[in-house]
Amino acid sequence: MLKMTGAAVTHIGQVRKTNQDRVLFSPSVGAVADGMGGHQGGEQAAAITIEILAGLSGQVSKDRFVDTVVAANRAVFEESERPELRGMGTTVVAAALHSEDATITVINVGDSRCYLLRRGELRQITVDHSLVEELVRQGRITEEDARSHPQRNIVTRALGLSDEVEIDVFELDAGHGDRLLLCSDGLFNEVEIDAIAAPLREIDDADLAARSLIDLAVAGGGRDNISVVVLDIVDDGHAEFIREQAESARRPTPKAAAAVFDEVESTSDETPADEPGPDGEGIDQVSVDPRPTDRLPVTDAEEVGDLVDVPESSRGHQPSASSDSRSGGLADDDRLMSEDRGRARWVAMAVIMTFLVAFLGINWFGSSAYFAAEQSGEVVIFRGRPGGILWVDPELEQPTGVAIEDLAPAGVLKLEEELEWTSLEAAIEFVDQLERADPDEAES
Ligand code: MN
């Protein structure tokens, strides 16, 4: 099953007096908010948004994710009624993994960004809602100009400016090894995209990779607050699969037979599964099915009410214990089922081994002898047993050039006994003797 690990880091930069960026990483969601407006306004707007997103826990559906951002917009807008916070707003870029169908939802409002690193290639997922982005799109300035444009901080969309907000929603397939970068403009206005890609490719640890990007932006000038969230998609089933493989390799039983069985299993059992991959995927689907209905009872009204009245309480609102026990139960089921599968595998392997031994034995027995017989008036030597054994029919090994009519009657009688010989030489010798045999000899 896919899960999300990661790290979130923010830095004030070299120039600003306050950090109006806020970041979030939880196993359910990663987010960056870049606040703007007034002395405290920007900080407030970003903090409210991140706190509301931090209230998400467990498996987050796409609808619930979008609803939460809508709620954050409303909460920031309502809070901006206070005179000292008037006009505040914030960008938000956030990502949530849906492990049940292996997809990721990315939400964006404003000019923070989401990038996806997949198989070494870094791709921008979001489109900035900013003045310079529009100028670039109209071909009036280049990407390079945009990074140093005097109006590069002007956003065309943000949370909290009105009671409604237009939200960009991106859906991606998720796979083991995918890495997402969420960042504020304090990173990409200071650091070239190739320089951003390098530590993401080279540094496995998410926290170290994030810190390395912060260092680059600070070194590049740090004219704005800098925020970096690195999210890694990992398949714990993948790890389980590797462990099982290692265990079965250590067992002192015939490996060849195990390999044969694995092949049979992977071609027949797993055909209906969505992806080729670790065994146990089919099982996951079965155990995951009941979850969406389990999870839904949190209503929008409850969520928004909670958050608007007392934003701080949204943290305590996280039912982390229930999500833990749920995933614990799932892991137990997996283990039980994989034990059953393990037992079935050994039984099946024993049956296969028995058949294999019998098959080879019969093949060997059926073709390990030679005998002479008549075919179209000539004595020929067959390899095999007279009349054949099960599916192993005798095969013509060698003609002898001896015609039946040249044989003495005793020789013909002897031939009809269909004596079996253990080697071709012995059979040829026998035919030679038949040729020479005379009636007296045959009778004695
Ligand atoms: Mn910024």
Short mmCIF file of C-alpha atoms and ligand atoms in Angstrom, two decimals:
data_model
loop_
_atom_site.label_atom_id
_atom_site.label_comp_id
_atom_site.label_asym_id
_atom_site.label_seq_id
_atom_site.Cartn_x
_atom_site.Cartn_y
_atom_site.Cartn_z
CA MET A 1 0.00 0.00 0.00
CA LEU A 2 1.25 3.47 -0.86
CA LYS A 3 1.98 5.96 1.86
CA MET A 4 3.47 9.43 2.08
CA THR A 5 6.58 10.39 4.00
CA GLY A 6 8.34 13.73 3.87
CA ALA A 7 9.58 16.92 5.48
CA ALA A 8 8.64 20.61 5.63
CA VAL A 9 11.11 23.45 6.12
CA THR A 10 10.70 27.23 5.99
CA HIS A 11 13.27 30.04 6.28
CA ILE A 12 12.91 33.81 6.71
CA GLY A 13 15.54 34.54 4.05
CA GLN A 14 18.18 37.30 4.08
CA VAL A 15 16.08 40.45 3.74
CA ARG A 16 12.57 40.18 5.24
CA LYS A 17 11.87 41.01 8.88
CA THR A 18 9.16 38.37 9.28
CA ASN A 19 8.44 34.98 7.80
CA GLN A 20 4.95 35.02 6.32
CA ASP A 21 5.32 31.53 4.84
CA ARG A 22 3.88 28.52 6.66
CA VAL A 23 4.49 24.86 5.84
CA LEU A 24 2.90 21.53 6.74
CA PHE A 25 3.80 17.90 6.46
CA SER A 26 1.59 15.15 7.86
CA PRO A 27 1.09 11.59 6.59
CA SER A 28 -2.19 12.86 5.09
CA VAL A 29 -1.21 16.14 3.49
CA GLY A 30 1.72 18.39 2.62
CA ALA A 31 1.25 22.14 2.09
CA VAL A 32 2.92 25.52 1.62
CA ALA A 33 1.13 28.83 2.23
CA ASP A 34 2.77 32.16 1.36
CA GLY A 35 0.92 34.94 3.16
CA MET A 36 0.63 38.56 2.05
CA GLY A 37 -0.81 41.85 3.24
CA GLY A 38 -0.04 44.07 6.18
CA HIS A 39 2.24 43.63 9.11
CA GLN A 40 0.62 40.55 10.62
CA GLY A 41 -1.96 39.87 7.94
CA GLY A 42 0.17 37.66 5.75
CA GLU A 43 1.34 35.56 8.65
CA GLN A 44 -2.22 35.18 9.94
CA ALA A 45 -3.66 34.17 6.57
CA ALA A 46 -0.96 31.54 6.01
CA ALA A 47 -1.22 30.26 9.60
CA ILE A 48 -5.02 29.88 9.47
CA THR A 49 -4.81 28.01 6.17
CA ILE A 50 -2.11 25.62 7.37
CA GLU A 51 -3.93 24.94 10.64
CA ILE A 52 -7.09 24.02 8.81
CA LEU A 53 -5.18 21.68 6.49
CA ALA A 54 -3.42 20.18 9.53
CA GLY A 55 -6.85 19.08 10.74
CA LEU A 56 -6.99 16.53 7.93
CA SER A 57 -5.97 13.05 9.00
CA GLY A 58 -6.18 9.50 7.75
CA GLN A 59 -7.22 8.89 4.15
CA VAL A 60 -8.35 12.19 2.65
CA SER A 61 -10.73 12.00 -0.29
CA LYS A 62 -10.37 14.47 -3.12
CA ASP A 63 -13.72 16.08 -2.27
CA ARG A 64 -12.85 16.47 1.38
CA PHE A 65 -9.49 17.94 0.40
CA VAL A 66 -11.07 20.56 -1.88
CA ASP A 67 -13.78 21.33 0.72
CA THR A 68 -11.07 21.94 3.31
CA VAL A 69 -9.36 24.51 1.09
CA VAL A 70 -12.73 26.17 0.45
CA ALA A 71 -13.22 26.29 4.24
CA ALA A 72 -9.76 27.81 4.67
CA ASN A 73 -10.61 30.53 2.16
CA ARG A 74 -13.76 31.39 4.07
CA ALA A 75 -11.95 31.36 7.41
CA VAL A 76 -9.23 33.72 6.16
CA PHE A 77 -11.79 36.01 4.51
CA GLU A 78 -13.90 36.22 7.68
CA GLU A 79 -10.85 36.88 9.81
CA SER A 80 -9.85 39.71 7.45
CA GLU A 81 -12.91 41.68 8.64
CA ARG A 82 -10.73 42.74 11.57
CA PRO A 83 -9.29 46.17 10.69
CA GLU A 84 -5.67 45.26 11.44
CA LEU A 85 -5.94 42.22 9.13
CA ARG A 86 -7.83 43.87 6.28
CA GLY A 87 -6.79 42.77 2.81
CA MET A 88 -4.76 39.78 3.96
CA GLY A 89 -4.52 36.70 1.79
CA THR A 90 -2.34 33.71 1.12
CA THR A 91 -1.29 31.36 -1.60
CA VAL A 92 -1.72 27.66 -0.99
CA VAL A 93 -0.24 24.66 -2.72
CA ALA A 94 -1.08 21.30 -1.15
CA ALA A 95 -0.93 17.61 -2.00
CA ALA A 96 -2.73 14.56 -0.61
CA LEU A 97 -2.22 10.88 -1.47
CA HIS A 98 -5.18 8.56 -1.99
CA SER A 99 -3.65 5.14 -1.45
CA GLU A 100 -6.84 3.21 -2.24
CA ASP A 101 -6.61 4.13 -5.91
CA ALA A 102 -2.93 5.18 -6.01
CA THR A 103 -3.53 8.80 -7.01
CA ILE A 104 -2.42 12.18 -5.74
CA THR A 105 -4.49 15.35 -5.68
CA VAL A 106 -2.61 18.64 -5.91
CA ILE A 107 -4.45 21.87 -5.10
CA ASN A 108 -3.17 25.30 -6.04
CA VAL A 109 -4.20 28.90 -5.56
CA GLY A 110 -1.60 31.63 -6.15
CA ASP A 111 2.05 31.51 -7.13
CA SER A 112 3.51 28.79 -4.95
CA ARG A 113 4.35 25.67 -6.92
CA CYS A 114 4.22 21.89 -7.04
CA TYR A 115 6.81 19.88 -8.96
CA LEU A 116 6.90 16.12 -9.51
CA LEU A 117 10.20 14.22 -9.67
CA ARG A 118 9.58 10.87 -11.38
CA ARG A 119 12.37 8.63 -12.68
CA GLY A 120 14.82 11.51 -12.42
CA GLU A 121 12.71 13.97 -14.39
CA LEU A 122 11.39 17.13 -12.70
CA ARG A 123 8.09 18.46 -14.04
CA GLN A 124 6.06 21.47 -12.89
CA ILE A 125 2.50 20.43 -12.07
CA THR A 126 0.89 23.72 -11.10
CA VAL A 127 0.39 26.91 -13.11
CA ASP A 128 1.15 30.17 -11.27
CA HIS A 129 -1.68 32.61 -10.74
CA SER A 130 0.55 35.64 -11.09
CA LEU A 131 0.95 38.68 -13.25
CA VAL A 132 4.33 37.59 -14.60
CA GLU A 133 2.98 34.13 -15.49
CA GLU A 134 0.31 35.81 -17.63
CA LEU A 135 2.93 38.00 -19.27
CA VAL A 136 5.01 34.88 -20.01
CA ARG A 137 1.95 33.11 -21.40
CA GLN A 138 1.23 36.09 -23.66
CA GLY A 139 4.83 35.95 -24.87
CA ARG A 140 5.57 39.45 -23.55
CA ILE A 141 8.40 38.38 -21.24
CA THR A 142 10.53 35.23 -20.89
CA GLU A 143 10.65 32.79 -17.95
CA GLU A 144 14.05 34.28 -17.18
CA ASP A 145 12.65 37.86 -17.13
CA ALA A 146 9.84 36.69 -14.86
CA ARG A 147 12.25 35.68 -12.11
CA SER A 148 13.57 39.22 -11.71
CA HIS A 149 10.51 41.19 -12.86
CA PRO A 150 9.67 44.09 -10.45
CA GLN A 151 6.06 42.92 -10.26
CA ARG A 152 6.90 39.23 -9.81
CA ASN A 153 5.19 39.23 -6.38
CA ILE A 154 1.77 40.23 -7.70
CA VAL A 155 -0.61 37.28 -7.58
CA THR A 156 -3.86 37.14 -9.53
CA ARG A 157 -5.52 34.65 -7.18
CA ALA A 158 -5.21 34.02 -3.43
CA LEU A 159 -7.15 32.60 -0.50
CA GLY A 160 -9.04 35.06 1.70
CA LEU A 161 -9.68 37.90 -0.76
CA SER A 162 -13.36 37.09 -1.20
CA ASP A 163 -15.89 34.60 0.14
CA GLU A 164 -15.44 32.50 -2.97
CA VAL A 165 -12.27 31.27 -4.60
CA GLU A 166 -11.35 29.50 -7.78
CA ILE A 167 -9.15 26.48 -7.01
CA ASP A 168 -6.93 24.56 -9.43
CA VAL A 169 -7.12 20.80 -8.82
CA PHE A 170 -4.63 18.39 -10.44
CA GLU A 171 -4.87 14.63 -10.29
CA LEU A 172 -1.79 12.45 -10.76
CA ASP A 173 -1.14 8.73 -10.71
CA ALA A 174 1.07 7.84 -7.76
CA GLY A 175 3.81 5.24 -7.71
CA HIS A 176 6.55 4.03 -5.42
CA GLY A 177 9.52 6.39 -5.73
CA ASP A 178 7.58 9.49 -6.79
CA ARG A 179 8.77 12.66 -5.07
CA LEU A 180 6.78 15.90 -4.87
CA LEU A 181 8.22 19.33 -4.18
CA LEU A 182 5.95 22.06 -2.84
CA CYS A 183 7.62 25.46 -2.59
CA SER A 184 7.05 29.19 -2.31
CA ASP A 185 8.35 31.69 -4.84
CA GLY A 186 11.26 32.42 -2.48
CA LEU A 187 12.80 29.20 -3.81
CA PHE A 188 12.26 29.32 -7.56
CA ASN A 189 12.91 33.05 -7.93
CA GLU A 190 16.38 32.53 -6.45
CA VAL A 191 17.39 29.11 -7.81
CA GLU A 192 17.50 27.80 -11.39
CA ILE A 193 15.26 24.81 -12.05
CA ASP A 194 18.21 22.52 -12.82
CA ALA A 195 19.79 23.44 -9.50
CA ILE A 196 16.48 22.68 -7.78
CA ALA A 197 16.33 19.24 -9.44
CA ALA A 198 19.83 18.15 -8.40
CA PRO A 199 19.40 17.71 -4.62
CA LEU A 200 15.95 16.21 -5.15
CA ARG A 201 17.55 13.52 -7.33
CA GLU A 202 20.65 13.02 -5.22
CA ILE A 203 19.54 13.26 -1.59
CA ASP A 204 17.30 10.40 -0.44
CA ASP A 205 16.43 11.88 2.93
CA ALA A 206 13.52 14.32 2.45
CA ASP A 207 14.54 16.63 5.28
CA LEU A 208 18.14 16.91 4.06
CA ALA A 209 16.96 17.50 0.49
CA ALA A 210 14.60 20.26 1.67
CA ARG A 211 17.34 21.93 3.75
CA SER A 212 19.72 21.79 0.85
CA LEU A 213 17.18 23.65 -1.33
CA ILE A 214 16.71 26.29 1.40
CA ASP A 215 20.51 26.75 1.51
CA LEU A 216 20.61 27.30 -2.25
CA ALA A 217 17.89 29.98 -2.08
CA VAL A 218 19.58 31.74 0.86
CA ALA A 219 22.89 31.65 -1.03
CA GLY A 220 21.09 32.96 -4.14
CA GLY A 221 20.09 36.14 -2.25
CA GLY A 222 17.21 35.08 -0.02
CA ARG A 223 15.19 38.18 -0.92
CA ASP A 224 11.92 36.50 0.13
CA ASN A 225 10.82 33.92 2.66
CA ILE A 226 11.68 30.42 1.44
CA SER A 227 9.52 27.34 1.96
CA VAL A 228 10.13 23.77 0.83
CA VAL A 229 8.06 20.64 1.43
CA VAL A 230 9.38 17.35 0.04
CA LEU A 231 6.92 14.43 -0.13
CA ASP A 232 7.98 10.87 -0.93
CA ILE A 233 5.53 8.22 -2.10
CA VAL A 234 6.59 4.82 -0.79
CA ASP A 235 4.95 1.43 -1.18
CA ASP A 236 5.18 -0.50 2.11
CA GLY A 237 3.90 -3.55 0.20
CA HIS A 238 7.03 -3.23 -1.89
CA ALA A 239 9.18 -3.52 1.26
CA GLU A 240 7.04 -6.48 2.43
CA PHE A 241 7.53 -8.19 -0.93
CA ILE A 242 11.33 -7.76 -0.76
CA ARG A 243 11.33 -9.17 2.80
CA GLU A 244 9.28 -12.23 1.76
CA GLN A 245 11.62 -12.88 -1.12
CA ALA A 246 14.63 -12.70 1.18
CA GLU A 247 12.96 -15.08 3.65
CA SER A 248 12.03 -17.70 1.08
CA ALA A 249 15.57 -17.55 -0.32
CA ARG A 250 16.89 -18.49 3.13
CA ARG A 251 14.69 -21.61 3.40
CA PRO A 252 16.62 -24.84 2.75
CA THR A 253 14.00 -26.24 0.35
CA PRO A 254 14.18 -26.65 -3.43
CA LYS A 255 14.23 -23.18 -4.95
CA ALA A 256 13.52 -24.29 -8.49
CA ALA A 257 10.11 -25.62 -7.53
CA ALA A 258 9.31 -22.40 -5.64
CA ALA A 259 10.19 -20.39 -8.72
CA VAL A 260 7.93 -22.52 -10.89
CA PHE A 261 5.05 -21.96 -8.48
CA ASP A 262 5.65 -18.22 -8.28
CA GLU A 263 5.34 -18.03 -12.01
CA VAL A 264 2.08 -19.95 -12.06
CA GLU A 265 0.74 -17.73 -9.29
CA SER A 266 1.70 -14.45 -10.88
CA THR A 267 0.14 -15.25 -14.23
CA SER A 268 -3.14 -16.64 -12.91
CA ASP A 269 -3.83 -14.97 -9.54
CA GLU A 270 -2.89 -11.44 -10.28
CA THR A 271 -4.46 -10.87 -13.64
CA PRO A 272 -7.37 -8.86 -12.20
CA ALA A 273 -5.16 -6.62 -10.02
CA ASP A 274 -4.66 -3.09 -11.31
CA GLU A 275 -0.89 -3.16 -11.35
CA PRO A 276 1.83 -5.73 -11.62
CA GLY A 277 3.69 -5.53 -8.37
CA PRO A 278 4.03 -6.94 -4.89
CA ASP A 279 1.72 -9.83 -4.06
CA GLY A 280 -0.78 -8.74 -1.44
CA GLU A 281 -2.12 -6.06 -3.72
CA GLY A 282 -5.29 -7.98 -4.32
CA ILE A 283 -5.61 -8.41 -0.55
CA ASP A 284 -5.19 -4.71 0.07
CA GLN A 285 -8.08 -3.94 -2.19
CA VAL A 286 -10.34 -6.31 -0.30
CA SER A 287 -9.47 -4.82 3.08
CA VAL A 288 -9.53 -1.25 1.87
CA ASP A 289 -13.02 -1.36 0.39
CA PRO A 290 -15.02 -0.65 3.55
CA ARG A 291 -12.92 2.35 4.46
CA PRO A 292 -14.41 5.23 2.48
CA THR A 293 -17.81 4.74 4.15
CA ASP A 294 -16.11 4.49 7.56
CA ARG A 295 -14.35 7.75 7.00
CA LEU A 296 -17.04 10.01 5.69
CA PRO A 297 -19.06 11.00 8.76
CA VAL A 298 -17.10 14.23 9.32
CA THR A 299 -19.43 16.84 7.84
CA ASP A 300 -18.37 20.12 6.34
CA ALA A 301 -20.42 22.03 8.88
CA GLU A 302 -18.59 20.44 11.80
CA GLU A 303 -15.25 21.01 10.19
CA VAL A 304 -15.82 24.64 9.31
CA GLY A 305 -17.51 25.41 12.64
CA ASP A 306 -14.60 24.03 14.55
CA LEU A 307 -12.07 25.85 12.58
CA VAL A 308 -13.65 29.24 12.30
CA ASP A 309 -14.49 29.53 15.99
CA VAL A 310 -11.24 28.28 17.43
CA PRO A 311 -8.56 27.72 14.82
CA GLU A 312 -6.16 26.38 17.48
CA SER A 313 -8.50 23.51 18.30
CA SER A 314 -8.13 22.03 14.86
CA ARG A 315 -4.88 20.41 15.95
CA GLY A 316 -6.49 18.62 18.89
CA HIS A 317 -9.28 17.62 16.53
CA GLN A 318 -6.97 15.18 14.70
CA PRO A 319 -8.08 11.63 15.52
CA SER A 320 -4.62 10.23 15.05
CA ALA A 321 -5.24 7.27 17.39
CA SER A 322 -8.10 5.97 15.26
CA SER A 323 -6.08 6.19 12.09
CA ASP A 324 -3.23 4.30 13.78
CA SER A 325 -5.45 1.48 15.00
CA ARG A 326 -7.02 1.25 11.58
CA SER A 327 -3.74 0.83 9.80
CA GLY A 328 -2.62 -1.59 12.53
CA GLY A 329 -5.68 -3.77 11.85
CA LEU A 330 -4.98 -3.72 8.18
CA ALA A 331 -1.40 -4.83 8.71
CA ASP A 332 -2.59 -7.77 10.87
CA ASP A 333 -5.01 -8.91 8.18
CA ASP A 334 -2.24 -8.77 5.64
CA ARG A 335 0.00 -10.87 7.83
CA LEU A 336 -2.68 -13.55 8.47
CA MET A 337 -3.54 -13.77 4.82
CA SER A 338 0.05 -13.97 3.75
CA GLU A 339 0.60 -16.81 6.25
CA ASP A 340 -2.29 -18.70 4.67
CA ARG A 341 -0.87 -18.04 1.27
CA GLY A 342 2.52 -19.25 2.47
CA ARG A 343 1.03 -22.56 3.68
CA ALA A 344 -0.95 -23.04 0.47
CA ARG A 345 2.21 -22.34 -1.47
CA TRP A 346 4.16 -25.12 0.26
CA VAL A 347 1.35 -27.65 -0.19
CA ALA A 348 1.07 -26.79 -3.86
CA MET A 349 4.82 -27.02 -4.22
CA ALA A 350 4.88 -30.51 -2.68
CA VAL A 351 2.17 -31.64 -5.12
CA ILE A 352 4.09 -30.19 -8.04
CA MET A 353 7.32 -31.86 -6.90
CA THR A 354 5.55 -35.25 -6.65
CA PHE A 355 4.17 -34.94 -10.15
CA LEU A 356 7.50 -33.77 -11.46
CA VAL A 357 9.32 -36.78 -10.01
CA ALA A 358 6.67 -39.18 -11.35
CA PHE A 359 6.73 -37.56 -14.79
CA LEU A 360 10.51 -37.69 -15.10
CA GLY A 361 10.58 -41.27 -13.74
CA ILE A 362 8.07 -42.51 -16.27
CA ASN A 363 9.83 -40.69 -19.10
CA TRP A 364 13.09 -42.27 -18.05
CA PHE A 365 11.64 -45.77 -17.59
CA GLY A 366 9.64 -45.58 -20.82
CA SER A 367 12.63 -44.75 -22.97
CA SER A 368 15.51 -46.47 -21.20
CA ALA A 369 15.32 -49.87 -23.01
CA TYR A 370 15.75 -51.23 -26.51
CA PHE A 371 14.02 -54.08 -28.25
CA ALA A 372 13.97 -55.63 -31.69
CA ALA A 373 10.75 -56.12 -33.66
CA GLU A 374 9.44 -56.57 -37.15
CA GLN A 375 8.46 -53.59 -39.25
CA SER A 376 7.47 -53.95 -42.94
CA GLY A 377 9.24 -57.30 -43.19
CA GLU A 378 12.46 -56.05 -41.66
CA VAL A 379 13.98 -56.40 -38.21
CA VAL A 380 14.38 -52.96 -36.64
CA ILE A 381 15.46 -51.78 -33.20
CA PHE A 382 13.14 -49.57 -31.16
CA ARG A 383 14.02 -47.43 -28.22
CA GLY A 384 11.43 -47.79 -25.47
CA ARG A 385 9.23 -50.48 -24.01
CA PRO A 386 7.27 -52.90 -26.20
CA GLY A 387 3.73 -51.48 -26.47
CA GLY A 388 4.83 -48.24 -24.78
CA ILE A 389 4.40 -47.01 -21.21
CA LEU A 390 1.61 -44.45 -20.62
CA TRP A 391 2.40 -41.52 -22.93
CA VAL A 392 5.90 -42.73 -23.83
CA ASP A 393 5.69 -44.60 -27.14
CA PRO A 394 8.64 -46.60 -28.51
CA GLU A 395 10.61 -44.80 -31.21
CA LEU A 396 12.43 -46.31 -34.15
CA GLU A 397 16.09 -46.24 -33.21
CA GLN A 398 17.83 -48.09 -36.02
CA PRO A 399 17.06 -50.41 -38.94
CA THR A 400 19.20 -53.57 -39.10
CA GLY A 401 18.92 -54.55 -42.79
CA VAL A 402 17.85 -58.07 -41.71
CA ALA A 403 14.74 -59.33 -43.52
CA ILE A 404 12.26 -61.42 -41.54
CA GLU A 405 12.23 -64.06 -44.27
CA ASP A 406 15.96 -64.58 -43.80
CA LEU A 407 15.45 -65.59 -40.20
CA ALA A 408 15.09 -69.17 -39.16
CA PRO A 409 11.69 -69.96 -37.56
CA ALA A 410 13.41 -70.09 -34.14
CA GLY A 411 14.76 -66.62 -34.78
CA VAL A 412 11.26 -65.34 -35.59
CA LEU A 413 9.92 -66.91 -32.39
CA LYS A 414 12.73 -65.34 -30.40
CA LEU A 415 12.00 -61.97 -32.03
CA GLU A 416 8.33 -62.25 -31.04
CA GLU A 417 9.31 -62.49 -27.38
CA GLU A 418 10.24 -58.79 -27.62
CA LEU A 419 13.13 -59.08 -25.19
CA GLU A 420 14.31 -55.79 -23.67
CA TRP A 421 17.93 -54.71 -23.65
CA THR A 422 19.56 -52.00 -21.62
CA SER A 423 21.74 -50.70 -24.47
CA LEU A 424 21.60 -50.32 -28.24
CA GLU A 425 24.73 -52.47 -28.56
CA ALA A 426 23.09 -55.34 -26.69
CA ALA A 427 20.04 -55.15 -28.97
CA ILE A 428 22.22 -55.20 -32.12
CA GLU A 429 24.13 -58.18 -30.76
CA PHE A 430 20.80 -59.93 -30.17
CA VAL A 431 19.70 -59.37 -33.78
CA ASP A 432 23.05 -60.73 -35.01
CA GLN A 433 22.44 -63.86 -33.01
CA LEU A 434 18.88 -64.16 -34.42
CA GLU A 435 20.33 -64.15 -37.91
CA ARG A 436 22.71 -66.96 -37.08
CA ALA A 437 20.25 -68.91 -34.97
CA ASP A 438 19.22 -72.32 -36.19
CA PRO A 439 16.19 -74.43 -35.15
CA ASP A 440 18.26 -76.71 -32.89
CA GLU A 441 19.68 -73.90 -30.91
CA ALA A 442 16.25 -72.36 -30.52
CA GLU A 443 14.81 -75.54 -29.08
CA SER A 444 17.60 -76.19 -26.61
MN MN B 1 6.83 34.66 -1.34
#
